[in-house]
XYZ file of C-alpha atoms in Angstrom:
563
model
C 10.990 -249.365 68.657
C 14.524 -249.306 68.624
C 16.364 -249.307 65.540
C 18.479 -252.674 63.955
C 22.069 -251.376 63.644
C 23.858 -252.900 60.456
C 26.442 -254.834 62.094
C 29.145 -252.848 58.768
C 28.833 -249.646 60.879
C 32.608 -248.074 61.222
C 33.935 -251.789 61.283
C 36.631 -253.383 58.644
C 35.174 -254.380 55.482
C 36.094 -256.599 53.007
C 36.931 -254.802 49.376
C 35.266 -257.712 47.999
C 32.076 -256.395 48.802
C 30.152 -255.783 45.175
C 29.093 -252.277 44.476
C 26.636 -252.470 41.090
C 25.785 -249.036 41.163
C 29.818 -247.843 41.500
C 31.707 -246.969 38.678
C 33.717 -248.547 36.111
C 37.421 -248.720 37.872
C 35.965 -249.335 41.308
C 34.386 -252.635 40.220
C 37.550 -253.793 38.493
C 39.324 -252.729 41.998
C 36.832 -254.798 43.751
C 36.830 -257.883 41.337
C 39.985 -258.158 41.671
C 40.365 -257.742 45.584
C 37.736 -260.394 45.517
C 40.499 -262.734 43.577
C 44.195 -261.809 44.921
C 43.368 -260.226 47.704
C 39.995 -262.526 49.457
C 40.962 -261.821 53.655
C 42.126 -258.403 53.043
C 40.384 -256.131 54.862
C 39.432 -251.911 55.115
C 37.607 -249.117 56.359
C 35.245 -248.946 53.580
C 34.067 -245.199 54.657
C 37.700 -243.799 55.415
C 38.561 -245.344 52.118
C 36.232 -243.906 50.086
C 36.499 -241.378 51.741
C 40.171 -241.042 51.073
C 39.663 -242.098 47.183
C 37.101 -239.085 47.062
C 39.408 -235.780 48.630
C 42.011 -237.676 46.679
C 40.343 -237.689 43.454
C 38.931 -234.202 43.534
C 41.624 -232.671 44.835
C 43.653 -233.923 41.492
C 40.589 -233.058 39.607
C 40.716 -228.868 40.235
C 44.613 -228.561 40.559
C 44.023 -229.500 36.615
C 41.417 -226.835 36.486
C 43.603 -224.261 38.004
C 46.637 -225.762 35.871
C 44.903 -225.381 33.169
C 44.159 -221.892 33.594
C 47.834 -221.065 34.338
C 49.694 -220.880 31.298
C 47.815 -217.462 29.879
C 49.565 -215.708 32.032
C 53.141 -217.380 32.054
C 52.299 -216.859 28.372
C 51.782 -213.044 27.741
C 55.413 -212.341 28.393
C 55.896 -213.356 25.244
C 53.451 -212.780 22.531
C 55.410 -209.274 23.667
C 58.239 -208.056 24.606
C 60.811 -205.608 24.360
C 62.743 -207.147 21.432
C 65.551 -205.117 21.597
C 66.758 -207.317 24.801
C 65.813 -210.625 22.459
C 68.664 -212.561 21.000
C 68.562 -212.787 17.205
C 67.155 -216.038 16.154
C 69.155 -217.876 13.454
C 67.534 -216.929 9.878
C 68.930 -213.146 11.448
C 72.275 -213.721 12.108
C 74.500 -212.757 9.046
C 78.105 -214.320 8.443
C 80.919 -212.348 8.752
C 82.362 -211.463 5.249
C 80.560 -211.993 1.790
C 77.711 -211.356 0.084
C 76.590 -214.973 -0.825
C 73.186 -214.968 -2.102
C 72.028 -217.517 0.316
C 72.459 -215.622 2.837
C 70.765 -215.091 5.913
C 67.458 -212.294 6.036
C 68.272 -208.595 6.743
C 68.316 -207.754 10.635
C 64.611 -206.682 11.958
C 64.571 -203.291 12.393
C 60.636 -203.252 13.348
C 60.713 -203.123 17.244
C 57.578 -205.638 17.554
C 59.703 -208.675 15.207
C 59.706 -210.962 18.599
C 55.877 -210.286 19.346
C 53.309 -212.196 18.106
C 51.214 -211.513 16.079
C 47.811 -209.407 16.839
C 49.762 -208.871 19.830
C 52.306 -207.001 18.359
C 49.927 -203.562 18.316
C 50.392 -200.563 20.558
C 47.122 -201.903 22.864
C 49.129 -204.804 22.965
C 47.870 -204.650 26.839
C 43.973 -204.182 26.074
C 43.511 -207.259 23.984
C 45.636 -209.653 26.418
C 43.136 -208.472 28.878
C 40.192 -209.280 25.872
C 41.617 -212.581 26.252
C 40.878 -212.936 30.178
C 37.744 -211.114 30.152
C 36.208 -213.661 27.223
C 37.225 -216.277 29.453
C 35.934 -215.135 32.807
C 33.005 -213.729 31.343
C 31.932 -216.678 29.848
C 33.120 -218.562 33.130
C 30.800 -216.236 35.147
C 27.918 -216.094 33.141
C 27.902 -220.215 32.638
C 29.072 -220.587 36.731
C 24.681 -220.084 37.317
C 23.931 -222.732 35.041
C 26.416 -224.655 35.738
C 25.153 -225.168 39.605
C 21.387 -225.843 38.053
C 22.150 -228.752 35.790
C 24.992 -230.144 38.580
C 21.616 -230.331 40.466
C 20.039 -232.935 37.973
C 22.034 -234.675 36.384
C 25.543 -237.326 37.307
C 28.099 -235.164 38.685
C 30.474 -238.384 37.294
C 30.268 -237.391 33.974
C 29.370 -234.077 34.675
C 33.187 -233.381 35.780
C 34.612 -236.101 33.228
C 33.142 -234.366 30.007
C 33.570 -231.087 31.378
C 37.399 -232.429 32.468
C 37.734 -233.292 28.476
C 36.591 -230.098 27.080
C 38.640 -227.731 29.159
C 41.662 -229.689 27.947
C 40.735 -229.597 24.327
C 40.133 -226.032 24.097
C 43.508 -226.096 26.423
C 45.626 -227.675 23.760
C 43.826 -225.297 20.926
C 45.251 -222.665 21.774
C 48.812 -223.841 21.590
C 48.179 -225.331 18.631
C 47.698 -221.201 17.180
C 50.850 -221.084 17.120
C 51.779 -224.955 15.497
C 49.325 -223.422 12.613
C 50.456 -220.113 12.441
C 46.909 -219.068 13.259
C 47.173 -215.000 14.400
C 43.573 -214.039 13.514
C 42.347 -212.428 17.395
C 38.688 -214.341 17.307
C 40.228 -217.841 17.660
C 41.543 -217.102 20.645
C 38.873 -215.076 21.957
C 36.690 -217.716 20.784
C 38.643 -220.602 22.251
C 38.895 -218.792 25.473
C 35.464 -218.350 25.883
C 34.537 -222.085 25.220
C 37.511 -222.562 27.303
C 35.599 -220.612 30.070
C 32.560 -222.158 30.070
C 33.384 -225.652 30.067
C 35.738 -224.848 33.277
C 32.718 -224.154 35.200
C 31.210 -228.201 35.739
C 34.533 -227.924 37.937
C 33.775 -225.855 41.942
C 30.091 -226.632 41.796
C 30.993 -230.971 41.324
C 34.272 -231.409 42.807
C 32.708 -229.430 45.875
C 28.765 -230.802 46.443
C 30.515 -234.774 45.857
C 32.470 -233.708 49.084
C 30.215 -231.902 50.954
C 28.080 -235.534 50.504
C 30.646 -237.555 51.457
C 31.787 -235.169 54.811
C 30.134 -232.968 57.772
C 30.179 -230.099 59.376
C 33.137 -231.554 62.009
C 36.181 -229.319 61.197
C 34.731 -228.478 58.204
C 36.577 -225.285 57.668
C 39.957 -226.999 58.267
C 39.271 -229.922 56.001
C 38.613 -227.746 53.474
C 40.692 -225.615 54.335
C 43.746 -228.086 53.764
C 41.633 -229.447 50.413
C 41.345 -226.340 48.559
C 44.968 -226.196 48.293
C 44.372 -227.648 44.823
C 43.987 -224.528 43.775
C 47.056 -222.896 44.261
C 48.699 -226.131 43.684
C 46.997 -226.419 40.505
C 48.379 -222.696 39.845
C 52.445 -224.072 40.876
C 52.028 -226.559 38.368
C 50.189 -224.219 35.697
C 53.073 -222.298 36.076
C 55.971 -224.139 36.161
C 55.115 -226.251 33.426
C 54.109 -222.861 31.062
C 57.137 -221.578 32.696
C 59.891 -224.330 31.094
C 58.738 -224.034 27.978
C 57.513 -220.258 27.114
C 61.171 -219.171 25.960
C 61.610 -222.798 23.995
C 58.364 -223.004 22.541
C 55.130 -221.569 24.388
C 52.509 -223.422 22.725
C 53.686 -226.921 24.638
C 52.828 -223.986 27.364
C 49.166 -224.876 26.581
C 49.338 -228.458 25.169
C 51.083 -230.721 28.202
C 48.220 -229.102 30.583
C 45.409 -229.902 27.851
C 46.728 -233.029 27.927
C 47.219 -233.808 32.145
C 43.821 -232.519 31.572
C 42.101 -234.742 29.682
C 43.355 -238.038 31.385
C 42.834 -237.197 34.983
C 39.003 -236.213 33.454
C 39.129 -239.650 32.292
C 40.124 -241.532 35.884
C 37.160 -239.997 37.521
C 35.304 -241.376 34.815
C 36.612 -244.397 36.099
C 36.805 -244.243 39.823
C 34.737 -241.337 41.557
C 32.155 -242.612 43.429
C 30.134 -239.606 43.920
C 27.850 -240.465 46.861
C 27.753 -242.833 50.028
C 25.284 -244.700 48.809
C 26.610 -245.845 45.061
C 28.904 -248.141 47.924
C 26.560 -248.184 50.510
C 28.692 -246.366 52.306
C 25.174 -243.573 53.643
C 24.229 -245.078 57.467
C 28.073 -244.837 58.047
C 28.805 -241.804 56.930
C 26.115 -240.626 58.899
C 26.524 -242.254 62.058
C 30.076 -240.597 61.692
C 29.173 -237.521 61.300
C 26.904 -237.974 64.600
C 29.845 -238.582 66.577
C 32.311 -236.001 65.016
C 29.273 -233.802 66.209
C 29.516 -234.960 69.444
C 26.606 -235.701 72.594
C 23.063 -235.663 71.403
C 20.415 -233.775 72.021
C 19.428 -233.204 75.490
C 23.028 -233.115 76.953
C 25.147 -230.256 78.655
C 26.637 -229.000 75.218
C 25.104 -226.505 73.513
C 25.039 -226.518 69.594
C 25.839 -223.506 67.220
C 23.616 -220.740 66.892
C 22.867 -219.589 63.607
C 22.089 -216.554 62.444
C 19.115 -216.855 61.278
C 18.374 -219.474 65.127
C 17.109 -217.722 68.396
C 17.358 -219.631 71.703
C 14.548 -220.863 72.423
C 14.474 -222.462 68.325
C 17.638 -224.889 69.516
C 15.642 -227.937 70.900
C 13.154 -227.918 67.817
C 15.978 -227.057 65.302
C 17.673 -230.551 66.820
C 14.564 -232.091 66.803
C 14.275 -231.704 63.499
C 18.094 -232.487 62.423
C 17.526 -235.830 63.422
C 13.808 -236.226 61.658
C 15.431 -235.413 58.649
C 18.894 -237.959 59.893
C 16.234 -240.844 60.100
C 14.409 -239.730 56.722
C 17.804 -239.494 54.687
C 18.418 -243.143 55.781
C 14.808 -244.345 54.495
C 15.000 -242.147 51.320
C 14.900 -243.635 47.960
C 18.119 -243.524 46.552
C 18.291 -243.158 42.370
C 20.441 -246.130 40.920
C 23.381 -244.914 38.945
C 25.156 -247.249 36.724
C 27.275 -246.491 33.407
C 24.073 -247.653 31.816
C 22.347 -244.474 33.064
C 21.191 -241.670 30.998
C 23.385 -238.998 32.116
C 20.041 -236.889 32.229
C 16.731 -237.810 33.146
C 16.306 -240.394 36.437
C 20.354 -240.181 37.834
C 20.305 -237.895 40.666
C 16.407 -237.609 41.210
C 15.908 -236.306 45.240
C 12.757 -238.084 47.001
C 9.783 -236.727 46.437
C 10.045 -234.585 50.232
C 13.265 -233.228 48.518
C 12.866 -230.919 45.347
C 16.375 -229.089 43.914
C 16.090 -225.091 44.810
C 15.746 -223.113 42.641
C 17.858 -219.427 41.821
C 15.778 -217.102 44.022
C 15.372 -220.141 46.477
C 18.971 -219.959 47.389
C 19.649 -216.237 46.669
C 16.967 -215.898 50.437
C 19.179 -218.133 52.221
C 20.252 -215.731 55.143
C 24.300 -215.053 54.724
C 24.388 -216.096 50.449
C 24.228 -212.857 48.898
C 26.476 -211.007 51.297
C 29.079 -213.559 50.532
C 28.294 -213.147 47.640
C 29.258 -210.338 47.147
C 32.207 -209.704 48.525
C 33.792 -213.043 47.164
C 33.519 -210.628 43.916
C 35.547 -208.611 45.276
C 38.168 -210.523 47.037
C 37.877 -212.451 43.863
C 38.320 -209.889 41.683
C 41.539 -209.389 43.162
C 43.339 -212.812 43.325
C 42.362 -213.393 39.407
C 43.981 -209.859 38.648
C 46.862 -211.177 40.278
C 46.481 -214.974 38.548
C 46.522 -213.551 35.861
C 48.845 -210.272 35.262
C 51.483 -211.234 38.288
C 53.719 -212.593 36.337
C 53.690 -209.956 33.524
C 54.096 -207.950 36.384
C 57.161 -208.704 37.672
C 58.895 -209.390 34.701
C 57.944 -205.166 33.742
C 58.642 -204.173 37.422
C 61.530 -205.493 38.039
C 64.981 -206.843 35.608
C 63.736 -210.478 35.710
C 63.390 -212.868 32.758
C 60.079 -214.523 31.392
C 60.686 -217.576 33.585
C 62.029 -216.311 36.498
C 59.393 -213.866 36.978
C 56.933 -216.692 36.341
C 58.924 -218.962 38.973
C 58.928 -216.238 41.265
C 55.048 -215.922 40.841
C 53.921 -219.185 42.231
C 54.679 -217.540 45.879
C 51.942 -216.245 45.717
C 50.126 -219.458 45.478
C 52.442 -221.026 48.120
C 51.495 -218.443 50.409
C 47.509 -219.067 49.728
C 48.048 -222.617 50.419
C 48.638 -221.009 53.690
C 46.056 -218.698 54.421
C 43.513 -221.039 53.293
C 44.545 -223.662 56.123
C 44.967 -220.522 58.102
C 41.564 -219.316 57.941
C 39.756 -222.917 57.908
C 41.656 -223.758 61.488
C 40.655 -219.639 62.819
C 37.016 -220.231 61.179
C 36.812 -223.632 62.933
C 38.191 -222.612 66.368
C 35.817 -219.678 66.322
C 32.949 -220.830 63.893
C 33.504 -217.110 62.948
C 33.667 -217.302 59.310
C 32.538 -213.656 58.270
C 34.798 -212.299 61.139
C 38.247 -214.255 60.061
C 37.318 -213.005 56.086
C 37.122 -209.495 57.734
C 40.658 -209.135 59.770
C 42.578 -211.238 56.302
C 41.039 -208.547 54.443
C 41.847 -205.852 56.447
C 45.930 -206.657 56.708
C 45.397 -207.453 52.807
C 44.717 -204.047 51.902
C 47.206 -201.821 53.217
C 50.276 -205.307 52.213
C 49.054 -204.577 48.498
C 50.579 -200.949 48.436
C 53.769 -202.397 50.859
C 53.806 -204.982 47.774
C 53.637 -202.422 44.927
C 56.394 -200.177 46.540
C 58.836 -202.128 48.027
C 58.713 -205.271 46.383
C 61.119 -204.265 43.564
C 63.715 -203.282 46.343
C 65.583 -206.901 45.987
C 64.069 -210.614 45.233
C 63.989 -211.705 48.591
C 61.855 -208.468 50.236
C 59.332 -209.654 46.727
C 59.019 -213.155 47.447
C 58.399 -212.023 51.325
C 56.222 -209.750 50.633
C 54.017 -211.616 47.894
C 53.889 -215.067 50.059
C 52.322 -212.000 52.831
C 50.180 -210.844 50.347
C 49.396 -214.240 48.696
C 48.311 -215.202 52.654
C 46.347 -212.578 53.286
C 44.494 -212.698 49.667
C 43.591 -215.847 49.032
C 42.644 -217.196 53.539
C 39.227 -215.513 52.836
C 38.310 -216.374 49.301
C 39.446 -219.655 49.732
C 37.187 -219.400 53.198
C 34.081 -217.944 51.727
C 34.078 -220.861 48.241
C 34.421 -223.863 50.446
C 33.929 -224.697 53.856
C 31.121 -221.008 53.750
C 29.408 -222.678 50.160
C 29.338 -226.217 51.718
C 27.609 -224.339 54.914
C 25.223 -222.125 54.087
C 24.295 -224.994 50.997
C 23.119 -226.927 53.692
C 21.304 -224.057 56.199
C 19.199 -225.028 58.942
C 16.065 -222.567 56.759
C 16.002 -225.378 53.969
C 14.758 -227.575 56.882
C 17.208 -231.373 55.992
C 16.979 -230.308 51.671
C 20.178 -231.535 50.885
C 19.661 -230.084 46.933
C 20.780 -227.022 47.713
C 24.782 -227.299 47.385
C 25.852 -227.035 43.768
C 23.131 -224.258 43.651
C 23.962 -221.986 46.268
C 28.122 -222.834 45.432
C 27.296 -221.822 41.894
C 25.760 -218.421 43.015
C 28.835 -217.603 45.484
C 31.585 -218.278 42.849
C 29.376 -217.201 39.806
C 29.148 -213.974 41.747
C 32.584 -213.712 42.437
C 33.529 -214.618 39.051
C 32.101 -212.129 37.448
C 34.451 -209.608 39.443
C 36.814 -212.036 38.577
C 36.307 -211.530 34.850
C 36.222 -207.537 36.213
C 39.577 -207.015 37.479
C 41.447 -208.437 34.874
C 39.984 -206.848 32.298
C 40.776 -202.766 34.125
C 44.354 -203.793 35.509
C 44.538 -203.649 30.999
C 42.654 -200.708 30.644
C 44.217 -198.745 33.371
C 47.427 -196.906 32.886
C 50.432 -197.205 35.541
C 50.727 -200.307 37.775
C 49.807 -198.109 40.990
C 46.272 -197.301 39.601
C 45.652 -201.055 38.903
C 46.705 -201.730 43.146
C 44.495 -198.430 44.257
C 42.138 -200.707 42.033
C 43.248 -203.840 44.339
C 43.036 -202.427 47.755
C 39.256 -200.873 47.078
C 38.494 -204.021 46.230
C 39.400 -205.495 49.144
C 38.464 -202.631 51.459
C 34.984 -203.703 49.409
C 34.515 -206.888 50.126
C 35.504 -205.838 53.859
C 32.812 -203.885 54.045
C 30.171 -206.869 52.322
C 30.932 -209.291 55.545
C 30.749 -206.160 58.179
C 26.955 -207.336 58.973
C 27.667 -210.825 59.182
C 30.044 -209.807 61.347
C 28.889 -207.913 63.908
C 26.135 -211.129 63.909
C 28.699 -213.063 64.781
C 29.955 -211.767 67.583
C 26.904 -210.800 69.457
C 26.201 -214.517 69.226
C 29.692 -215.192 70.577
C 28.882 -212.970 73.568
C 25.378 -214.347 74.198
C 27.117 -218.087 73.669
C 29.840 -216.774 76.231
C 27.092 -215.365 78.694
C 24.774 -218.617 78.366
C 27.883 -220.615 79.255
C 28.744 -218.613 82.424
C 25.228 -219.123 83.733
C 25.059 -223.474 82.827
C 28.775 -223.025 84.781
């Protein structure tokens, strides 16, 4: 029987359409469009896709923006007081012994430090702050994926952003209210890390629902620049206030985070079917994949799929798509409870469990690789401004500004890795190649980065490209690919769980890296640790990379026979 095609597929639609299950902001825009511009027409699929990309980009930019201030503020929590200008209350006026004269000049070499970070073991104390955040983040991430599959992701993100902003704000309030208890800083960091886990499973799952596999590496590579943009914004905002009032380095990002969380609540559409776009998204994905089964163009091989399985898998994919189009979707609106019936899968689709996700081919290898690559990336994230200040003659503000070059390189690296992965269909090989280049570059930067400002910037940019490229590819395109692996038989309820497992494992490495950096004596030892971690990340992917190369050779021989 020939399926009746919905007339609106991929065509211009009036924005005045009503969406009773949509967020309140979308409904308001639809209402205003109907009243003010009744003849205005727009491609709804493209409109909502762009809004999802933009909003999720903004959301995760804010998540990283609130993580960055601590790395900037470290440089003033403990510093060399001999190079610090005395405040007015310590400046003695010329002549006279006026009883109202200012306090005597300080003789303590730590007078400018902020307790409790004025102790000789300040590096360990600062490392404890990073560890409190990152270990909390890593542990909570495994639970975040489980929760994200079962709740409304719009509420999930909005509440997570609101509380993340609150705890960022509370860290800055320590200076305002003269709080010096170490437990306060550790508690705030740990709670901030817990709520930060709402970000990654949420945004990746939403984007994965809206976009097919075509050019996924490039789309995710460009989209993943939010990580570096957030780091840059967080650094610049924190650097602007750090030498005047470091509390504002946390207050301003915290406020912006809460504001953007409210925007997510108002406008983020988490599923295509909420705005009646599921049919069009499916059709668009089929068009982007190219010819259907039976044509001369052969689909890309999967690690777990042999050549004779192609026809069977293609028929299963078509059957899964037809089933998806006709399936029942739970209604989600403003009155729906956050936990309960929402996001309930159709009867044939149950949310995958933790061990079920681990059995997906490639999940374990990419998780372990991300463990080591994220260790390197987050050590730079939390210690780079502090390292630049102590290895050069730059001040706190200039060191923070220069450190943003690493994140700019990360943007280029993420896009380059995505493009190479799309062009070659070999994501593991792309990662191993960039990791192999990054290892010697880390040592070159350590020993030559302090030669001059221009050399520092150039080397830091190249290091950012090669270090962040594999990290970005694994956490985005690879995670989304594995979350929709052919072994799942079309089950769409695995993406957040797989993403959380991969990113959670990486986050354990991210927690260990800054902790070891604070414990190791000497910056050279820190960089040796980073090089070893980089090599181990490469080793974890060698088996998959070898399979990819073999698969590519098989495809070439097959194409030669066809021609």
